[in-house]
XYZ file of C-alpha atoms in Angstrom:
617
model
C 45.099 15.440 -14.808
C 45.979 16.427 -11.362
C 43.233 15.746 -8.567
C 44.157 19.279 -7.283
C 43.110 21.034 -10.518
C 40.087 19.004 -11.555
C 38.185 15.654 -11.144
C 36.034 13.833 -13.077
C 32.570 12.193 -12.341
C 31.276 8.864 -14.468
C 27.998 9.851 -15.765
C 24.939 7.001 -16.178
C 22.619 7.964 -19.214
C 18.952 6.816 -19.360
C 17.644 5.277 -22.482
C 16.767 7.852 -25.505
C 19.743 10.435 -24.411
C 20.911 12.056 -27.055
C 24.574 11.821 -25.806
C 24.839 8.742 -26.532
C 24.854 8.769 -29.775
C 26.063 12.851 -30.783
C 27.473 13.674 -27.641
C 27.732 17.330 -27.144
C 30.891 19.108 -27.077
C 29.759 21.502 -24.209
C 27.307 21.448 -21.227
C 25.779 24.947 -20.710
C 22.999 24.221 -18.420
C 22.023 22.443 -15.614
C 18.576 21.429 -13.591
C 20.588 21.977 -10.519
C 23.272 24.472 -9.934
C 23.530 23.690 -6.440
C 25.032 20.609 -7.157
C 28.069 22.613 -8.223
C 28.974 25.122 -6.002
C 30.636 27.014 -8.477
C 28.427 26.216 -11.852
C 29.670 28.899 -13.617
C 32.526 27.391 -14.299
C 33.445 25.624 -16.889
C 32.190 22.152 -17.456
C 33.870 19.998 -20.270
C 32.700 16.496 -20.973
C 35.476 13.686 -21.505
C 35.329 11.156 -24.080
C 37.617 7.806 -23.634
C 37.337 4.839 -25.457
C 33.495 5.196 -25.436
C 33.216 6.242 -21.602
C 31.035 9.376 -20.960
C 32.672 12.045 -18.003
C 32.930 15.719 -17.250
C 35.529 17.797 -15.431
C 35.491 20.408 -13.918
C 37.349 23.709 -13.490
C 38.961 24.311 -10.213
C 37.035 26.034 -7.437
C 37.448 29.048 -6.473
C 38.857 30.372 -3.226
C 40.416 27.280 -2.075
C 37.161 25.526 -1.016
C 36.639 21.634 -3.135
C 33.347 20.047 -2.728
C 34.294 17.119 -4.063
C 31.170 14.237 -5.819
C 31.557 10.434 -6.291
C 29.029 9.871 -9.029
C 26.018 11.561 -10.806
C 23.052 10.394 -12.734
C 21.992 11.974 -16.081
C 18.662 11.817 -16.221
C 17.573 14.284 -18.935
C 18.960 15.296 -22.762
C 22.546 16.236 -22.427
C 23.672 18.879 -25.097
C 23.901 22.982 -25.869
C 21.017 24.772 -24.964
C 19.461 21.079 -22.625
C 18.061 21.273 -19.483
C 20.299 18.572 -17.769
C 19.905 17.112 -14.117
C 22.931 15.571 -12.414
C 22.319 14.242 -9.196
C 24.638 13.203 -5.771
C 24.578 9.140 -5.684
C 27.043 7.199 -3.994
C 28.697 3.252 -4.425
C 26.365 0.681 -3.534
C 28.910 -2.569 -3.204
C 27.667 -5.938 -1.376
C 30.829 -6.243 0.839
C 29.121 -2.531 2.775
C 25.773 -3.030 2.211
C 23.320 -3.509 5.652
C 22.229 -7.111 5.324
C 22.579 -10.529 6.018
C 20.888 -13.562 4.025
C 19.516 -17.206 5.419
C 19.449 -19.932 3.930
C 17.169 -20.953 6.298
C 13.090 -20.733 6.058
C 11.802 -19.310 9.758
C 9.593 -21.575 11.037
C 7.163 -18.362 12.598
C 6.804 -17.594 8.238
C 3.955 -18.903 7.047
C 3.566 -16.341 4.260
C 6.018 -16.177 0.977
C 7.007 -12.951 1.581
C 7.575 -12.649 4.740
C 9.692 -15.926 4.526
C 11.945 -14.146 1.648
C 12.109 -11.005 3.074
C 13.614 -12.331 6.226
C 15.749 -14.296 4.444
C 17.350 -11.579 2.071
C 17.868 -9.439 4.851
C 15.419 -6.767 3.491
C 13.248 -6.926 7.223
C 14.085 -7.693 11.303
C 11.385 -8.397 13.713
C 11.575 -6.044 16.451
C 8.307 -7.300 17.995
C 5.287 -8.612 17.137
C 3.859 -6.735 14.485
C 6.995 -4.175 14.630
C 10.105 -4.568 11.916
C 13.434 -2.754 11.448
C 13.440 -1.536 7.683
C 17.189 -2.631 6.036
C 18.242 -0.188 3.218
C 16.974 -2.732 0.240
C 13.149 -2.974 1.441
C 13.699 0.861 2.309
C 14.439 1.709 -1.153
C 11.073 -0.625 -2.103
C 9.095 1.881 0.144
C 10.007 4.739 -1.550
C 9.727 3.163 -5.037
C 6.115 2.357 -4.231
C 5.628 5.815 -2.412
C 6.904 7.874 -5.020
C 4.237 6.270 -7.577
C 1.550 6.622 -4.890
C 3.110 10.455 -4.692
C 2.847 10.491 -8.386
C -0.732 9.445 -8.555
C -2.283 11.711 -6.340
C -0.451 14.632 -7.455
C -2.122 13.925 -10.908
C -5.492 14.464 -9.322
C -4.267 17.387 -7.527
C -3.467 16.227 -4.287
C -1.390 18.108 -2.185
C 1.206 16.878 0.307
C 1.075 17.164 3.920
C 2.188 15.945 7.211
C 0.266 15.332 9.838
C 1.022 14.391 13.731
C 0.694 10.491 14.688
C 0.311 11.785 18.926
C -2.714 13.330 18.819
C -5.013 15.048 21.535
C -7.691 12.545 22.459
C -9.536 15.738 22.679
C -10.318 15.891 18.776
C -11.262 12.129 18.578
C -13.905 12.673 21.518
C -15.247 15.463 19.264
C -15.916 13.121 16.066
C -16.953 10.400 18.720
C -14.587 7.435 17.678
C -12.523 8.501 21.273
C -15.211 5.837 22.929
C -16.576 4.131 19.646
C -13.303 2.422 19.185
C -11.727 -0.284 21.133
C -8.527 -1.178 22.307
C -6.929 -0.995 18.849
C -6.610 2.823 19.221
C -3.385 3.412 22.126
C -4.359 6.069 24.552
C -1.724 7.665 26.973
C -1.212 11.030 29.033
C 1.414 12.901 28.668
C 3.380 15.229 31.236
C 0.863 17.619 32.073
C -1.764 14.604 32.306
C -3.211 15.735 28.828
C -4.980 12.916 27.184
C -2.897 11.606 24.357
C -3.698 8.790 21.118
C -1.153 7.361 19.038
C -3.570 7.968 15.596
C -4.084 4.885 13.341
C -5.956 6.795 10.869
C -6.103 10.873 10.306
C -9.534 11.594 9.384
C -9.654 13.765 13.107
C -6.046 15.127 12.255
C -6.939 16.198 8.508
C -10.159 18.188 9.271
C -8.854 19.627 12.023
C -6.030 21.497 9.792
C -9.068 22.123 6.965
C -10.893 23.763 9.504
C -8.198 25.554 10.673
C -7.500 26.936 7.192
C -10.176 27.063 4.848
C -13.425 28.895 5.334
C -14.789 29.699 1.881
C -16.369 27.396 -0.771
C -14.348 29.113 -3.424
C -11.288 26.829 -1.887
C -12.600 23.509 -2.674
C -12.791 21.103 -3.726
C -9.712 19.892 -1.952
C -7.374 17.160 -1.423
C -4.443 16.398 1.255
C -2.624 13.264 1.393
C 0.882 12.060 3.333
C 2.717 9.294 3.697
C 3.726 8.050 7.237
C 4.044 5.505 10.192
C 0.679 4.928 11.812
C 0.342 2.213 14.864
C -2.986 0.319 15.821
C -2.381 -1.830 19.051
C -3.129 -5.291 16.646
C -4.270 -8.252 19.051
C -2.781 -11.009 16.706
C -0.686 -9.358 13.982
C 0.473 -11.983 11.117
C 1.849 -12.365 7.824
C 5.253 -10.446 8.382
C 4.039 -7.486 6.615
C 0.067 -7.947 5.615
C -1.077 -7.319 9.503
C 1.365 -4.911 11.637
C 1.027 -2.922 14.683
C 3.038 -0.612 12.972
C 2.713 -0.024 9.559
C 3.609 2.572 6.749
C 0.675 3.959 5.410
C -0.331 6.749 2.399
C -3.298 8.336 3.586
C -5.525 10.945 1.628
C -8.757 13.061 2.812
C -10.961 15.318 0.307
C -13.443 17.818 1.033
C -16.321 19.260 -1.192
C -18.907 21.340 -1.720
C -21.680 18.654 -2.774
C -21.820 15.143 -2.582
C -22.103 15.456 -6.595
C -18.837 16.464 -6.491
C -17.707 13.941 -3.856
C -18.836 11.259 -6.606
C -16.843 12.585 -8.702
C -13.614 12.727 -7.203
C -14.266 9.321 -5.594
C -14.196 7.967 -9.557
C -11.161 9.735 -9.665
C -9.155 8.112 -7.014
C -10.531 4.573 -7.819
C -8.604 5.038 -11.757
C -5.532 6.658 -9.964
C -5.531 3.420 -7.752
C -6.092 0.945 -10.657
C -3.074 2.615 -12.220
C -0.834 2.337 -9.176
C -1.242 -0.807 -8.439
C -0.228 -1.561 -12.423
C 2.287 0.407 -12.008
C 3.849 -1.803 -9.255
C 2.783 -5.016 -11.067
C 0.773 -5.756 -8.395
C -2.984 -7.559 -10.253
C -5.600 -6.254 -7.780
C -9.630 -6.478 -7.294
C -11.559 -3.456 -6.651
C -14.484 -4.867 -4.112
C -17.483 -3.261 -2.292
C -17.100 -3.146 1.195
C -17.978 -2.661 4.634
C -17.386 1.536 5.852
C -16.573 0.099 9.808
C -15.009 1.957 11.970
C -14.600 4.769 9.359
C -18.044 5.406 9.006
C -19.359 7.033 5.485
C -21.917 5.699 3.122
C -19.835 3.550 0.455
C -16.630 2.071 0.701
C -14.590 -0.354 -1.513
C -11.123 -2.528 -1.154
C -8.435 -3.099 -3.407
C -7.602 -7.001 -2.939
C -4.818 -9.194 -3.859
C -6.220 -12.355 -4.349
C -4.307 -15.040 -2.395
C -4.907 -18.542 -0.675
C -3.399 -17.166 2.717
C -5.663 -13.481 2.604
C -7.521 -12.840 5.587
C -10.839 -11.438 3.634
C -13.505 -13.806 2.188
C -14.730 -12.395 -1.103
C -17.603 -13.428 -3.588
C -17.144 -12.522 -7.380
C -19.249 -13.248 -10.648
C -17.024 -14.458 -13.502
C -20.047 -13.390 -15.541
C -19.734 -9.928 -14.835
C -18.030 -7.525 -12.892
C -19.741 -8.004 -9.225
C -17.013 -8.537 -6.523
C -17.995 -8.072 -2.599
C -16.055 -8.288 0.326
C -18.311 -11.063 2.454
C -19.497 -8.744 4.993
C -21.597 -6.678 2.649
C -22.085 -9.292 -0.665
C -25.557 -9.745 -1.618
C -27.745 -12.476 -3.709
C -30.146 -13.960 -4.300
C -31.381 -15.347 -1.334
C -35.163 -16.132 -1.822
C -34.349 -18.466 -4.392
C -31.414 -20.594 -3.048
C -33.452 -20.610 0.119
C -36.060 -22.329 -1.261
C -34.136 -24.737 -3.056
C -32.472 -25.632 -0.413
C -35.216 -26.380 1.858
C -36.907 -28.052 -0.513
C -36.484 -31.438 1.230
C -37.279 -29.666 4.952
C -39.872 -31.066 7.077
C -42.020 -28.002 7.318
C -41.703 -24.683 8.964
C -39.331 -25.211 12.297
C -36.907 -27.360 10.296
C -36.356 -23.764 8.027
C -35.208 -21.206 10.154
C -32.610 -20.762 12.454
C -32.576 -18.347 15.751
C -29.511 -17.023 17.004
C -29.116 -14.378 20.162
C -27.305 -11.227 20.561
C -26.997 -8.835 23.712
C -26.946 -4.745 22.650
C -26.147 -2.701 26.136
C -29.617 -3.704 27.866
C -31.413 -5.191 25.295
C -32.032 -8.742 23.870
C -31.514 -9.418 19.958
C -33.216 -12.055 18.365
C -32.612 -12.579 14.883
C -34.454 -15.304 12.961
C -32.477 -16.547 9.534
C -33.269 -19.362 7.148
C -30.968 -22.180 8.427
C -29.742 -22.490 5.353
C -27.840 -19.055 6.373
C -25.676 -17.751 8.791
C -25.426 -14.400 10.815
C -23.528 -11.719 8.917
C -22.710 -10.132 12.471
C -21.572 -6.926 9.944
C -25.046 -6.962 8.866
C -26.714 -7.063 11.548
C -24.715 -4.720 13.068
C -25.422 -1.711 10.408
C -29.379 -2.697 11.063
C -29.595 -2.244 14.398
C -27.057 0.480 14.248
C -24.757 -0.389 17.041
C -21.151 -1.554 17.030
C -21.685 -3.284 20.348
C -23.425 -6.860 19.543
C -21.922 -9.362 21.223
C -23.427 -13.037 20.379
C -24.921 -15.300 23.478
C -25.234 -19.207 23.059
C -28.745 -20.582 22.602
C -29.050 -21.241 26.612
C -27.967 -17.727 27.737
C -30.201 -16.576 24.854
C -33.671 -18.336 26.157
C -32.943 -17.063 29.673
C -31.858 -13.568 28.666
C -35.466 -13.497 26.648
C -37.241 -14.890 29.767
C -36.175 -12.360 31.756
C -36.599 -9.118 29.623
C -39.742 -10.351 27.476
C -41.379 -8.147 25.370
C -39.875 -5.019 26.113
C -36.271 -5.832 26.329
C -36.422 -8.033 22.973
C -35.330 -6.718 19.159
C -36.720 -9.110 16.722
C -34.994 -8.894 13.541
C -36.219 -11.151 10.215
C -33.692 -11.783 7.761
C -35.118 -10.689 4.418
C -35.132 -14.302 3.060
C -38.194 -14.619 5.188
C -40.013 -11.725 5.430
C -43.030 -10.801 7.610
C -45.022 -12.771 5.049
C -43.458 -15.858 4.958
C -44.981 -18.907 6.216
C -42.128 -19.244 8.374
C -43.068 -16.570 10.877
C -45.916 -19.266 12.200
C -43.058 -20.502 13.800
C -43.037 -17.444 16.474
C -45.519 -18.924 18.397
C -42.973 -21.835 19.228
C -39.748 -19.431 19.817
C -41.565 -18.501 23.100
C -41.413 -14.443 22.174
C -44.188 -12.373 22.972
C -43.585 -9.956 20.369
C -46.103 -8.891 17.584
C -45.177 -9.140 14.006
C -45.513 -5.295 14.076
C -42.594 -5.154 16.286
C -40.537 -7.188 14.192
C -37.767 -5.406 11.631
C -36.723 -6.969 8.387
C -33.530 -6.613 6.618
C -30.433 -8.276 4.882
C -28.548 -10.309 8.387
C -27.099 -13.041 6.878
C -24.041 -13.698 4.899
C -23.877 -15.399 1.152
C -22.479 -18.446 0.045
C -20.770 -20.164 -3.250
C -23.260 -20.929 -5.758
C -25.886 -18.083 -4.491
C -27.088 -16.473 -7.467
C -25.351 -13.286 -8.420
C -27.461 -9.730 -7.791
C -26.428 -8.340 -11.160
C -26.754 -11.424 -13.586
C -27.656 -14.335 -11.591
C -24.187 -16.246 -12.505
C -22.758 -18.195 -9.687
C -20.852 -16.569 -7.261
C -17.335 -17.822 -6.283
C -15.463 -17.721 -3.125
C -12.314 -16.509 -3.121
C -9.478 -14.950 -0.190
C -7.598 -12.190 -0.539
C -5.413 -9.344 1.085
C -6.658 -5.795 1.134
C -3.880 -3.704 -0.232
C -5.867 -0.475 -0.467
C -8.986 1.465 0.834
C -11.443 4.193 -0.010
C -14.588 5.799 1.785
C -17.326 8.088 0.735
C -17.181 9.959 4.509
C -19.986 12.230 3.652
C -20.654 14.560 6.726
C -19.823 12.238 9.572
C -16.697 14.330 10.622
C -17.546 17.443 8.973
C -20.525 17.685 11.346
C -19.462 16.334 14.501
C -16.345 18.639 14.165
C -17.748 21.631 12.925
C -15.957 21.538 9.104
C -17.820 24.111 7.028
C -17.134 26.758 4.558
C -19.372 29.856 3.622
C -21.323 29.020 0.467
C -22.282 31.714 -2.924
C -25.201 32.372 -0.530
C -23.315 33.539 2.999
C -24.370 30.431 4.083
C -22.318 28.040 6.323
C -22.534 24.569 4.993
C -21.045 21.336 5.906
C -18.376 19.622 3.760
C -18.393 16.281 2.100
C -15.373 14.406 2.465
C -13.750 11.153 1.160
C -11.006 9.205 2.412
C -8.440 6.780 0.842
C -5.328 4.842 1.877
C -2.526 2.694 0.672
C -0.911 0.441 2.840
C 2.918 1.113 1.513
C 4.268 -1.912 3.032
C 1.482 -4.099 2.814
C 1.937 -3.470 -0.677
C 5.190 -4.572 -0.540
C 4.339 -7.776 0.573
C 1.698 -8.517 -1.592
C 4.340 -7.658 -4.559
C 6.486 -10.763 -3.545
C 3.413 -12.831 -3.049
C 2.772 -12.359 -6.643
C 6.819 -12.040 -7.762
C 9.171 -14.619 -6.408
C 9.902 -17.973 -7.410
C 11.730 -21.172 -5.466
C 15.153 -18.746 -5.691
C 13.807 -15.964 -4.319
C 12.143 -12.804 -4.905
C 11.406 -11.395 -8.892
C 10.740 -7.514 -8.176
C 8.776 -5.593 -11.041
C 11.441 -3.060 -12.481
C 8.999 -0.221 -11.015
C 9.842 -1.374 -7.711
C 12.954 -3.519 -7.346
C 15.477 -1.810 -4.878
C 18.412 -2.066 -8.020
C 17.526 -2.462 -11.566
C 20.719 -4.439 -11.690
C 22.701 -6.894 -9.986
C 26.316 -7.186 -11.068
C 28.664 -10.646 -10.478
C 32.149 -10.048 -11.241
C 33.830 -13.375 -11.594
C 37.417 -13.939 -11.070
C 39.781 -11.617 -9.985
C 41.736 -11.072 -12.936
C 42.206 -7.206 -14.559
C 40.069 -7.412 -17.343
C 37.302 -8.871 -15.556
C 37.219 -6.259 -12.819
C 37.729 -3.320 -14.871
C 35.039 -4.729 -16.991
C 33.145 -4.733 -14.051
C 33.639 -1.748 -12.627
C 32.844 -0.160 -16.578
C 29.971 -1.140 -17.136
C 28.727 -0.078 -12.786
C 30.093 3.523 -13.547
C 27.934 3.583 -16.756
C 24.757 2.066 -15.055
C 25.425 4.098 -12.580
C 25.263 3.588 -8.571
C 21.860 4.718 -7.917
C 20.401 1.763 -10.444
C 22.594 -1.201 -9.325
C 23.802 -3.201 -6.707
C 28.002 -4.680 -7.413
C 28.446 -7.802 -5.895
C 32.387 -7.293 -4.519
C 32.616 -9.667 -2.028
C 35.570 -12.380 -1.401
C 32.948 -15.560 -2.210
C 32.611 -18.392 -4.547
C 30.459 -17.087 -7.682
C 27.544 -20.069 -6.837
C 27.126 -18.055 -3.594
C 26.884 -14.711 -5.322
C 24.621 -16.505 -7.948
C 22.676 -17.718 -4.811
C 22.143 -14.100 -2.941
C 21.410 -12.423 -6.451
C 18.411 -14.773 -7.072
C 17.494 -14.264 -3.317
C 18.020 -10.578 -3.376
C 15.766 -10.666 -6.726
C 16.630 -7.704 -8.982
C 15.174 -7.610 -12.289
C 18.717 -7.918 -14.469
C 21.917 -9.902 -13.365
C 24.891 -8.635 -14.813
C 27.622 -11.457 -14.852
C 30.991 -10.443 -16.137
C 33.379 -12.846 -16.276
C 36.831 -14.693 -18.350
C 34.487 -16.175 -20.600
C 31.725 -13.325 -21.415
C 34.556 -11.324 -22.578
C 35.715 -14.217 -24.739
C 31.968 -13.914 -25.893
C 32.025 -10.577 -26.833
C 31.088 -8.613 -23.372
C 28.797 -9.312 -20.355
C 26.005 -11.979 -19.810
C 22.742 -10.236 -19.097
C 20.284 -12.650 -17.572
C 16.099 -11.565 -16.942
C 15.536 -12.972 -13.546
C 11.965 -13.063 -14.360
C 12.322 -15.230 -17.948
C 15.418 -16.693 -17.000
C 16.816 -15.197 -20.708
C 20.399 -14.967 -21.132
C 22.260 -12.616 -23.786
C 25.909 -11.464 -24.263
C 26.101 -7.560 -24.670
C 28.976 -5.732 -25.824
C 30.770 -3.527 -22.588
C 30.996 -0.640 -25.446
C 27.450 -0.787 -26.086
C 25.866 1.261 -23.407
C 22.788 2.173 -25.467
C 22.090 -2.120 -25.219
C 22.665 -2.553 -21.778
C 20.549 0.724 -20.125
C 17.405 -0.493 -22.081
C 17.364 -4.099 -21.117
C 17.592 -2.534 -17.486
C 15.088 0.130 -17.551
């Protein structure tokens, strides 16, 4: 059939499509017309020795709009709602990348290692990488199931500006709170400028802007998007970037009641994303920081090489990030001091300086400073710790009234211990001393909940949530008119995914001595095929069984190189199914299919397409 008068497009069919096995003998409908500029012609499909096509009817007017291949995605038959969608080849010998055999020696981490290696990531600069199409198709794999998740609790898609006036982040007060993470500039007109690492600022500024009445909530925005915080030491390829991609969500309500109760709702949609991805995760409480809110919790990946120390109970389901874990301090204290020689040899003074005043906090010595502690007591972000010698002189100098005494609740203003004052050379009353939990928990402390053990253990934090509360709302004005008339506040929540942390923490879990094993959910290609030889059959074999999986789902190895070097990339490049076709897998009865997680091998027919799509989906 002439090119001139019609062409015909290769079609790849998803497991459970009915055309498969009663293919239809006319397509009537389509998902989307505008695929086909002229859809209202005629579309036949083509049936060849078991391969699947259409054609179609000339166009109109002269004008061709001519497509490589298309995906079937839904049921294809009379009366079906059918989808066919614009792909294009994916072949090794064009693809954007370049393997190494070699291990960098600036890698420490597995996957940042492998995904140099395979090509999937550049440096640009420190903390700053160049994307290659593979780990770009990984981002929007994981995206799209982040997408997925928050739609499902009716979140609603946005984009929001990474320049941002420093004008809004001086109203919610983080413009001077934060440090020299957050990259300030002014722009043309000298206006001053912030390159946003977060978007609490940005997202109730456009709720403000938009919503004014109660009736209107609760609701939830979320985007996806390059953020960039000005990282001192970034590490670990992609677990600590300057820039990094980032899906970021903000909710606002009525009550705090209601707050709750969307907050339980993004923790399940999280749990399910990360299973989604493959990714085995630990939900932790944690400290709110820089964010500010009541309660906040992490979603860890539990690794040797993670930058977070983390306590959990294997007797229940307690698991705290170490700046806010708890225990049970009384009691280890005293066990442990058991074989002290009276008071002085029990506690342990250590000395802070807060803007003009001296801290002094007293802590068994059996127990360090939580500095994250201590800092939510005295309710300042700007404690900076002095050696003992600075310490006694800065006391010296500002006595009584330029000294904050804080006991560690181990001790208590009725323990023994505090006899010890008189020797700490403080003239402060035990009236003006505060109490409160300053020091951080070890291995072995008992566990709040049951009393079990905790363990130590490291890990990456892959995800984020806060219980905001009214801290932005208030400084920046966020309200909505009540039933009542009445102009009230709104509760918000925040939540974020770091997309190519994620990533990373994927291949920490998924790769082997080869290479990289990617979950299906998220592997660039569900297949990787090897032609071997050059002869006829083999090739056309080849080139089958790609038309039927179809371009968008997998990755044809054409290049001119021995097949141990394609064997090597393809365990490298680590998609879930290799696809070897070959002189001898014909003789065999069709194409070796090998897991690249199990290492499973099986011959499957080329005529049996209904075999070969459900190994790879």
């Amino acid at each position: 059939m002439s090119r001139a008068v019609a062409e015909t497009w290769s079609i790849g069919a998803r497991p459970g499509c009915t055309s498969l096995v009663n293919p239809p003998l006319e397509l009537t409908m389509m998902s989307r017309p505008e695929a086909f500029r002229y859809h209202k012609a005629p579309i036949r499909p083509l049936f060849d020795e078991g391969r699947i096509g259409f054609e179609r009817c000339p166009p109109v007017d002269g004008e061709r709009r001519w497509y490589r291949e298309f995906n079937l995605a839904l049921l294809i038959g009379r009366g079906f709602f059918v989808y066919l969608e614009e792909g294009m080849d994916m072949k090794l010998s064009s693809l954007l990348f370049k393997t190494d055999r070699n291990v960098p020696t600036d890698a420490e981490l597995s996957s940042h290692q492998l995904l140099l290696r395979a090509g999937y990531i550049r440096r640009v600069s420190a903390g700053i990488y160049s994307y290659g199409p593979l780990a770009t198709r990984v981002l929007h794999k994981i995206g799209a199931i982040a997408r997925d998740e928050m739609n499902q609790i009716g979140g609603q898609e946005v984009l929001l500006p990474v320049v941002q006036p420093a004008g809004i982040w001086e109203e919610s007060g983080r413009l001077s709170s934060i440090g020299e993470d957050l990259t300030r500039f002014k722009d043309r007109t000298d206006g001053e400028m912030v390159l946003a690492m977060t978007h609490e600022e940005a997202a109730t500024d456009l709720f403000r802007s938009l919503v004014q009445s109660y009736r209107e909530l609760p609701l939830t925005i979320y985007q996806i998007q390059m953020k960039f915080r000005d990282e001192l030491r970034p590490r670990g390829g992609l677990i600590r970037l300057r820039e990094f991609l980032m899906k970021d969500a903000y909710s606002f309500h009525l009550t705090d009641d209601d707050l709750d109760r969307h907050y339980q709702e993004v923790l399940q949609a999280y749990h399910r994303f990360f299973q989604r991805c493959g990714l085995d995760i630990l939900a932790v409480e944690s400290d709110t920081g820089m964010m500010g809110g009541g309660v906040a919790h992490e979603f860890m990946f539990l690794c040797d090489a993670g930058e977070d120390t983390l306590f959990v109970c294997p007797q229940c389901d307690y698991a705290a990030n170490r700046e806010v874990a708890i225990a049970d301090k009384g009691a280890y204290c005293l066990r442990a001091s058991a074989d002290g020689e009276g008071v002085h040899g029990t506690i342990h003074l250590s000395f802070y300086r807060c803007a003009e005043m001296v801290v002094a906090a007293i802590t068994p010595s059996t127990l360090g400073v939580n500095e994250t502690k201590l800092q939510k007591l005295l309710g300042r972000g700007d404690v900076v710790r002095m050696d003992e010698v600075s310490g006694q002189r800065a006391v010296a100098k500002t006595r009584s009234g330029g000294v904050r005494v804080v006991i560690d609740d181990a001790l208590g203003l009725d323990s023994p211990w505090t006899e010890a004052f008189a020797d700490l050379d403080l003239a402060v009353s035990r009236d003006c001393a505060e109490v409160g939990d300053i020091t951080s928990v070890r291995a072995g402390m008992p566990c709040p909940n049951c009393g079990g053990g905790l363990c130590e253990v490291r890990g990456i934090e892959a995800a984020n949530t806060f219980k905001l509360g009214t801290k932005y709302s208030d400084t920046m004005n966020a309200v909505v008119t009540d039933a009542g008339g009445r102009a009230r506040e709104v509760s918000m929540g925040c939540y974020g995914i770091g997309i190519a942390r994620v990533m990373a923490c994927i291949l920490e879990q998924h790769h082997d001595d080869q290479g990289m094993v990617w979950p299906k959910s998220v592997a660039p290609y569900g297949a990787h095929i090897i032609p071997v030889g050059a002869e006829p059959s083999v090739i056309a074999a080849a080139g089958a069984v790609y038309r039927a999986i179809g371009a968008e789902n997998a990755l044809y190895d054409d290049r001119d190189l021995h097949p141990g070097s394609k064997f090597t990339d393809a365990d490298l490049l680590g998609m879930p199914t290799r696809i070897t076709v070959s002189r001898r897998s014909l003789a065999a009865g069709g194409v070796e299919v090998k897991d690249r997680k199990t290492g499973a091998v099986q011959i499957v027919s080329v005529t049996d397409l209904h075999g070969l799509m459900k190994l790879i989906e």
